[in-house]
Amino acid sequence: MRPFVSLSLCLILAACGGDQDQRTTPDETGDLEVTAGSGRTATMPPGLDDSRWRWVEAHCTEGPLDLLARGYAAHVRVHQRGENQLLLVHDQQFATESCEHTVVQQATLPEGGGESWLMEEVVRVAVPSTDACYGRPEENRPGDVRMTDGRLEVLVQRSQWCNGLEVRMVYERAAQELLAEDEIVRRYVAHFMRGDADAVAELFAQSGALLEPFTRTETGDPYRHEGRNRVQRWFEESFTTAPWRAMKIAEIEEGEASGGATQRVVTWEYMDPRLTEPMTGRSRFTIAAGEIFELQIELTSEPSLREPAEGEAAEGEEEATET
């Protein structure tokens, strides 16, 4: 499936938090340089790996940030990557605006010690994929990830949430829960655009299957990859064929429910450097107990491949895209 919710090379649009013309954004010269200040050294909080948190409040430098008027609610799952990096996967809802996001944020400790983490928004998936819902991604900024009185605090300097001032998001620990169907779809898209085959495969049940149209059987049917390991291997190989992938969800529909499983039918647009224009398709997710049991990918347009540059090896159409 390929919702092309613009990469995180995203060039888009309206800000998430407040009117941009209310304040002048501070000078950002040297913003990402870690310099001496309070003398505090950023450290990795213990016990965050594979934890889940519920948003409870937000603050800007000048005071509380009211998001309840927008019907805001959010959960974040935290995954530790080595000794110095966290991956924060945010599922956000703006009920008043009928808008939902999955945002993947990477937080990296400074090399050699320092006060500030580097906070990077890696990818953003919005449903619906309108400019108003998508908003404008955060630039890379200094920030902090810390525990205060048992609560998780995520700080980003010069944030769009606060019109150029620091934002502090506060979360309380939450019980682990199964992912909802639409969360699974958005995470699939987010991890697909990141090129993270392991994270994509983790969304599948151990016995889950992928049916894809890029490898054909002798009878011309879509090829079926059975089991999470084979699904992971296919995505891992697929992600080597393009340096980036952009996906946009055009629509998510509820399919027929059967035997305790639910279905989501997702129409999408997809783009990568090998194509001259976006291609379109449809993906059918069969989901049960918070996992994908079957994903069937269908193309609804033929890929239009650009002419390879001199010295480049031409690639077969079957490699033109992966979903």
mmCIF file with all atom_site columns, C-alpha atoms in Angstrom, residues 52-56 150-152 170-174:
data_model
loop_
_atom_site.group_PDB
_atom_site.id
_atom_site.type_symbol
_atom_site.label_atom_id
_atom_site.label_alt_id
_atom_site.label_comp_id
_atom_site.label_asym_id
_atom_site.label_entity_id
_atom_site.label_seq_id
_atom_site.pdbx_PDB_ins_code
_atom_site.Cartn_x
_atom_site.Cartn_y
_atom_site.Cartn_z
_atom_site.occupancy
_atom_site.B_iso_or_equiv
_atom_site.pdbx_formal_charge
_atom_site.auth_seq_id
_atom_site.auth_comp_id
_atom_site.auth_asym_id
_atom_site.auth_atom_id
_atom_site.pdbx_PDB_model_num
ATOM 1  C CA . ARG A 1 52  ? 3.622  3.886  26.050 1.00 0.00 ? 52  ARG A CA 1
ATOM 2  C CA . TRP A 1 53  ? 2.553  7.325  27.246 1.00 0.00 ? 53  TRP A CA 1
ATOM 3  C CA . ARG A 1 54  ? -0.614 9.451  27.157 1.00 0.00 ? 54  ARG A CA 1
ATOM 4  C CA . TRP A 1 55  ? -0.467 13.206 26.573 1.00 0.00 ? 55  TRP A CA 1
ATOM 5  C CA . VAL A 1 56  ? -1.789 15.239 29.500 1.00 0.00 ? 56  VAL A CA 1
ATOM 6  C CA . GLY A 1 150 ? 7.226  9.995  36.943 1.00 0.00 ? 150 GLY A CA 1
ATOM 7  C CA . ARG A 1 151 ? 6.050  11.877 33.863 1.00 0.00 ? 151 ARG A CA 1
ATOM 8  C CA . LEU A 1 152 ? 7.740  11.981 30.469 1.00 0.00 ? 152 LEU A CA 1
ATOM 9  C CA . VAL A 1 170 ? 3.967  16.240 29.181 1.00 0.00 ? 170 VAL A CA 1
ATOM 10 C CA . TYR A 1 171 ? 2.884  12.590 29.193 1.00 0.00 ? 171 TYR A CA 1
ATOM 11 C CA . GLU A 1 172 ? 1.839  10.105 31.859 1.00 0.00 ? 172 GLU A CA 1
ATOM 12 C CA . ARG A 1 173 ? 2.607  6.416  31.590 1.00 0.00 ? 173 ARG A CA 1
ATOM 13 C CA . ALA A 1 174 ? -0.170 4.387  29.961 1.00 0.00 ? 174 ALA A CA 1
#
